[in-house]
PDB file of C-alpha atoms in Angstrom:
ATOM      1  CA  MET A 143      11.722 -15.634   4.826  1.00  0.00           C
ATOM      2  CA  VAL A 144       9.602 -15.034   7.953  1.00  0.00           C
ATOM      3  CA  ASN A 145      10.104 -11.274   7.620  1.00  0.00           C
ATOM      4  CA  PHE A 146       8.989 -11.350   4.075  1.00  0.00           C
ATOM      5  CA  LEU A 147       5.786 -13.307   5.139  1.00  0.00           C
ATOM      6  CA  VAL A 148       5.179 -11.012   8.048  1.00  0.00           C
ATOM      7  CA  LYS A 149       5.514  -7.885   5.892  1.00  0.00           C
ATOM      8  CA  THR A 150       3.277  -9.483   3.216  1.00  0.00           C
ATOM      9  CA  LEU A 151       0.604 -10.415   5.934  1.00  0.00           C
ATOM     10  CA  ALA A 152       0.892  -6.885   7.405  1.00  0.00           C
ATOM     11  CA  ASN A 153       0.409  -5.327   4.079  1.00  0.00           C
ATOM     12  CA  ALA A 154      -2.744  -7.578   3.300  1.00  0.00           C
ATOM     13  CA  VAL A 155      -4.192  -6.484   6.643  1.00  0.00           C
ATOM     14  CA  ALA A 156      -3.612  -2.859   5.947  1.00  0.00           C
ATOM     15  CA  LEU A 157      -4.886  -3.055   2.600  1.00  0.00           C
ATOM     16  CA  ALA A 158      -7.923  -4.783   4.228  1.00  0.00           C
ATOM     17  CA  VAL A 159      -8.603  -2.135   6.533  1.00  0.00           C
ATOM     18  CA  ALA A 160      -8.137   0.582   3.886  1.00  0.00           C
ATOM     19  CA  VAL A 161     -10.734  -1.251   1.668  1.00  0.00           C
ATOM     20  CA  TRP A 162     -13.069  -1.520   4.759  1.00  0.00           C
ATOM     21  CA  LEU A 163     -12.721   2.320   5.807  1.00  0.00           C
ATOM     22  CA  LEU A 164     -12.649   3.935   2.278  1.00  0.00           C
ATOM     23  CA  ASP A 165     -15.468   3.586  -0.130  1.00  0.00           C
ATOM     24  CA  ASP A 166     -13.331   4.567  -3.073  1.00  0.00           C
ATOM     25  CA  ILE A 167     -11.108   1.734  -2.597  1.00  0.00           C
ATOM     26  CA  THR A 168     -12.697  -1.205  -3.689  1.00  0.00           C
ATOM     27  CA  LEU A 169     -12.130  -5.024  -3.736  1.00  0.00           C
ATOM     28  CA  SER A 170     -14.732  -6.871  -5.692  1.00  0.00           C
ATOM     29  CA  GLY A 171     -14.944 -10.437  -6.345  1.00  0.00           C
ATOM     30  CA  GLY A 172     -16.473 -13.577  -5.431  1.00  0.00           C
ATOM     31  CA  ASP A 173     -16.668 -15.131  -1.956  1.00  0.00           C
ATOM     32  CA  THR A 174     -14.283 -14.402   1.027  1.00  0.00           C
ATOM     33  CA  GLY A 175     -11.588 -16.996  -0.214  1.00  0.00           C
ATOM     34  CA  GLU A 176     -11.282 -15.046  -3.490  1.00  0.00           C
ATOM     35  CA  LYS A 177     -11.175 -11.668  -1.971  1.00  0.00           C
ATOM     36  CA  THR A 178      -8.349 -13.110   0.684  1.00  0.00           C
ATOM     37  CA  LEU A 179      -6.360 -14.469  -2.253  1.00  0.00           C
ATOM     38  CA  THR A 180      -6.818 -11.015  -4.144  1.00  0.00           C
ATOM     39  CA  LEU A 181      -5.757  -9.138  -1.028  1.00  0.00           C
ATOM     40  CA  VAL A 182      -2.661 -11.325  -0.637  1.00  0.00           C
ATOM     41  CA  LEU A 183      -1.754 -10.982  -4.211  1.00  0.00           C
ATOM     42  CA  VAL A 184      -2.216  -7.095  -4.165  1.00  0.00           C
ATOM     43  CA  ALA A 185      -0.158  -7.061  -0.881  1.00  0.00           C
ATOM     44  CA  LEU A 186       2.834  -8.749  -2.911  1.00  0.00           C
ATOM     45  CA  ILE A 187       2.429  -6.313  -5.632  1.00  0.00           C
ATOM     46  CA  PHE A 188       2.424  -3.373  -3.144  1.00  0.00           C
ATOM     47  CA  GLY A 189       5.552  -4.730  -1.308  1.00  0.00           C
ATOM     48  CA  LEU A 190       7.232  -5.119  -4.717  1.00  0.00           C
ATOM     49  CA  VAL A 191       6.339  -1.522  -5.767  1.00  0.00           C
ATOM     50  CA  ASN A 192       7.554  -0.308  -2.234  1.00  0.00           C
ATOM     51  CA  LEU A 193      10.804  -2.297  -2.758  1.00  0.00           C
ATOM     52  CA  VAL A 194      11.773  -1.172  -6.340  1.00  0.00           C
ATOM     53  CA  VAL A 195       9.851   2.055  -7.132  1.00  0.00           C
ATOM     54  CA  LYS A 196       9.432   3.910  -3.804  1.00  0.00           C
ATOM     55  CA  PRO A 197      13.220   4.380  -3.122  1.00  0.00           C
ATOM     56  CA  VAL A 198      13.574   5.975  -6.523  1.00  0.00           C
ATOM     57  CA  ALA A 199      10.680   8.075  -5.973  1.00  0.00           C
ATOM     58  CA  LYS A 200      11.851   9.260  -2.435  1.00  0.00           C
ATOM     59  CA  LEU A 201      15.385   9.856  -3.920  1.00  0.00           C
ATOM     60  CA  LEU A 202      14.099  12.049  -6.893  1.00  0.00           C
ATOM     61  CA  SER A 203      11.604  13.961  -4.498  1.00  0.00           C
ATOM     62  CA  PHE A 204      14.125  14.468  -1.895  1.00  0.00           C
ATOM     63  CA  PRO A 205      14.353  18.343  -2.291  1.00  0.00           C
ATOM     64  CA  VAL A 206      10.612  18.571  -2.050  1.00  0.00           C
ATOM     65  CA  MET A 207      10.661  16.349   1.054  1.00  0.00           C
ATOM     66  CA  ILE A 208      12.980  18.706   2.644  1.00  0.00           C
ATOM     67  CA  LEU A 209      10.960  21.777   1.704  1.00  0.00           C
ATOM     68  CA  THR A 210       7.701  20.215   3.059  1.00  0.00           C
ATOM     69  CA  LEU A 211       9.360  18.859   6.246  1.00  0.00           C
ATOM     70  CA  GLY A 212       8.545  15.236   5.049  1.00  0.00           C
ATOM     71  CA  LEU A 213       4.768  15.908   4.300  1.00  0.00           C
ATOM     72  CA  PHE A 214       5.511  15.000   0.577  1.00  0.00           C
ATOM     73  CA  ALA A 215       5.887  11.352   1.763  1.00  0.00           C
ATOM     74  CA  LEU A 216       2.062  11.165   2.115  1.00  0.00           C
ATOM     75  CA  VAL A 217       2.082  12.050  -1.797  1.00  0.00           C
ATOM     76  CA  VAL A 218       4.691   9.446  -2.650  1.00  0.00           C
ATOM     77  CA  ASN A 219       2.774   6.759  -0.616  1.00  0.00           C
ATOM     78  CA  ALA A 220      -0.537   7.822  -2.528  1.00  0.00           C
ATOM     79  CA  LEU A 221       1.359   7.471  -5.851  1.00  0.00           C
ATOM     80  CA  MET A 222       2.626   3.950  -4.685  1.00  0.00           C
ATOM     81  CA  LEU A 223      -0.892   3.020  -3.937  1.00  0.00           C
ATOM     82  CA  MET A 224      -2.233   4.282  -7.358  1.00  0.00           C
ATOM     83  CA  LEU A 225       0.702   2.377  -9.113  1.00  0.00           C
ATOM     84  CA  THR A 226      -0.295  -0.755  -7.282  1.00  0.00           C
ATOM     85  CA  SER A 227      -4.015  -0.338  -8.139  1.00  0.00           C
ATOM     86  CA  TRP A 228      -2.945   0.136 -11.972  1.00  0.00           C
ATOM     87  CA  LEU A 229      -0.696  -2.915 -11.776  1.00  0.00           C
ATOM     88  CA  ALA A 230      -3.438  -4.862 -10.186  1.00  0.00           C
ATOM     89  CA  GLY A 231      -5.869  -4.081 -12.921  1.00  0.00           C
ATOM     90  CA  ARG A 232      -3.377  -5.120 -15.360  1.00  0.00           C
ATOM     91  CA  ALA A 233      -3.213  -8.415 -13.546  1.00  0.00           C
ATOM     92  CA  ASP A 234      -6.940  -8.733 -13.743  1.00  0.00           C
ATOM     93  CA  LEU A 235      -7.160  -8.344  -9.824  1.00  0.00           C
ATOM     94  CA  ALA A 236     -10.219  -6.764  -8.513  1.00  0.00           C
ATOM     95  CA  PHE A 237      -8.689  -4.067  -6.488  1.00  0.00           C
ATOM     96  CA  HIS A 238      -9.053  -0.422  -7.465  1.00  0.00           C
ATOM     97  CA  VAL A 239      -8.119   3.009  -6.005  1.00  0.00           C
ATOM     98  CA  ASP A 240     -10.573   5.803  -7.412  1.00  0.00           C
ATOM     99  CA  GLY A 241      -8.879   9.271  -7.197  1.00  0.00           C
ATOM    100  CA  PHE A 242      -5.649  10.712  -5.931  1.00  0.00           C
ATOM    101  CA  TRP A 243      -7.141  12.193  -2.566  1.00  0.00           C
ATOM    102  CA  THR A 244      -8.598   8.791  -1.820  1.00  0.00           C
ATOM    103  CA  ALA A 245      -5.076   7.355  -2.302  1.00  0.00           C
ATOM    104  CA  VAL A 246      -3.584  10.005  -0.055  1.00  0.00           C
ATOM    105  CA  LEU A 247      -5.935   8.893   2.660  1.00  0.00           C
ATOM    106  CA  GLY A 248      -5.427   5.070   1.887  1.00  0.00           C
ATOM    107  CA  GLY A 249      -1.872   5.499   2.006  1.00  0.00           C
ATOM    108  CA  LEU A 250      -2.095   7.181   5.351  1.00  0.00           C
ATOM    109  CA  VAL A 251      -4.307   4.370   6.606  1.00  0.00           C
ATOM    110  CA  ILE A 252      -2.067   1.551   5.194  1.00  0.00           C
ATOM    111  CA  SER A 253       1.075   3.018   6.824  1.00  0.00           C
ATOM    112  CA  ILE A 254      -0.626   3.258  10.162  1.00  0.00           C
ATOM    113  CA  VAL A 255      -1.998  -0.087  10.154  1.00  0.00           C
ATOM    114  CA  SER A 256       0.934  -1.903   8.645  1.00  0.00           C
ATOM    115  CA  TRP A 257       3.268  -0.258  11.262  1.00  0.00           C
ATOM    116  CA  ALA A 258       0.679  -1.458  14.206  1.00  0.00           C
ATOM    117  CA  VAL A 259       0.648  -4.973  12.603  1.00  0.00           C
ATOM    118  CA  ASN A 260       4.513  -5.318  12.239  1.00  0.00           C
ATOM    119  CA  VAL A 261       4.919  -4.228  15.809  1.00  0.00           C
ATOM    120  CA  LEU A 262       2.512  -6.881  17.068  1.00  0.00           C
ATOM    121  CA  LEU A 263       3.872  -9.724  14.799  1.00  0.00           C
ATOM    122  CA  PRO A 264       7.299 -11.249  15.246  1.00  0.00           C
ATOM    123  CA  ASP A 265       9.514 -10.771  12.462  1.00  0.00           C
ATOM    124  CA  GLY A 266      12.174 -13.327  12.995  1.00  0.00           C
ATOM    125  CA  ASP A 267      14.916 -10.778  14.003  1.00  0.00           C
TER     126      ASP A 267
END
């Protein structure tokens, strides 16, 4: 349970950094409390997408991953971020990623920040 909370918190922080750094990743809404709740909910969606869809996408793109020496993982991360944006829109959450290249850069930022936060926070293991 602690590990799940730490990963969700890490995703929320990483998404917040991506929103802060990139103009085309937007989080609109009311006050800070509403934006924080939206970030946590989007982080839950992002975690679910990474848990369910990402392994299938990585398995199907394995030959391309080999050919590109793993760089295609950036494309997979971008597609997961775009899927998260689409699902957030369907759930009436004010989170949007505008464009594929923004999603590539956003996926890179989220991966780096999420890794750093996971290193800093204890996960109970």
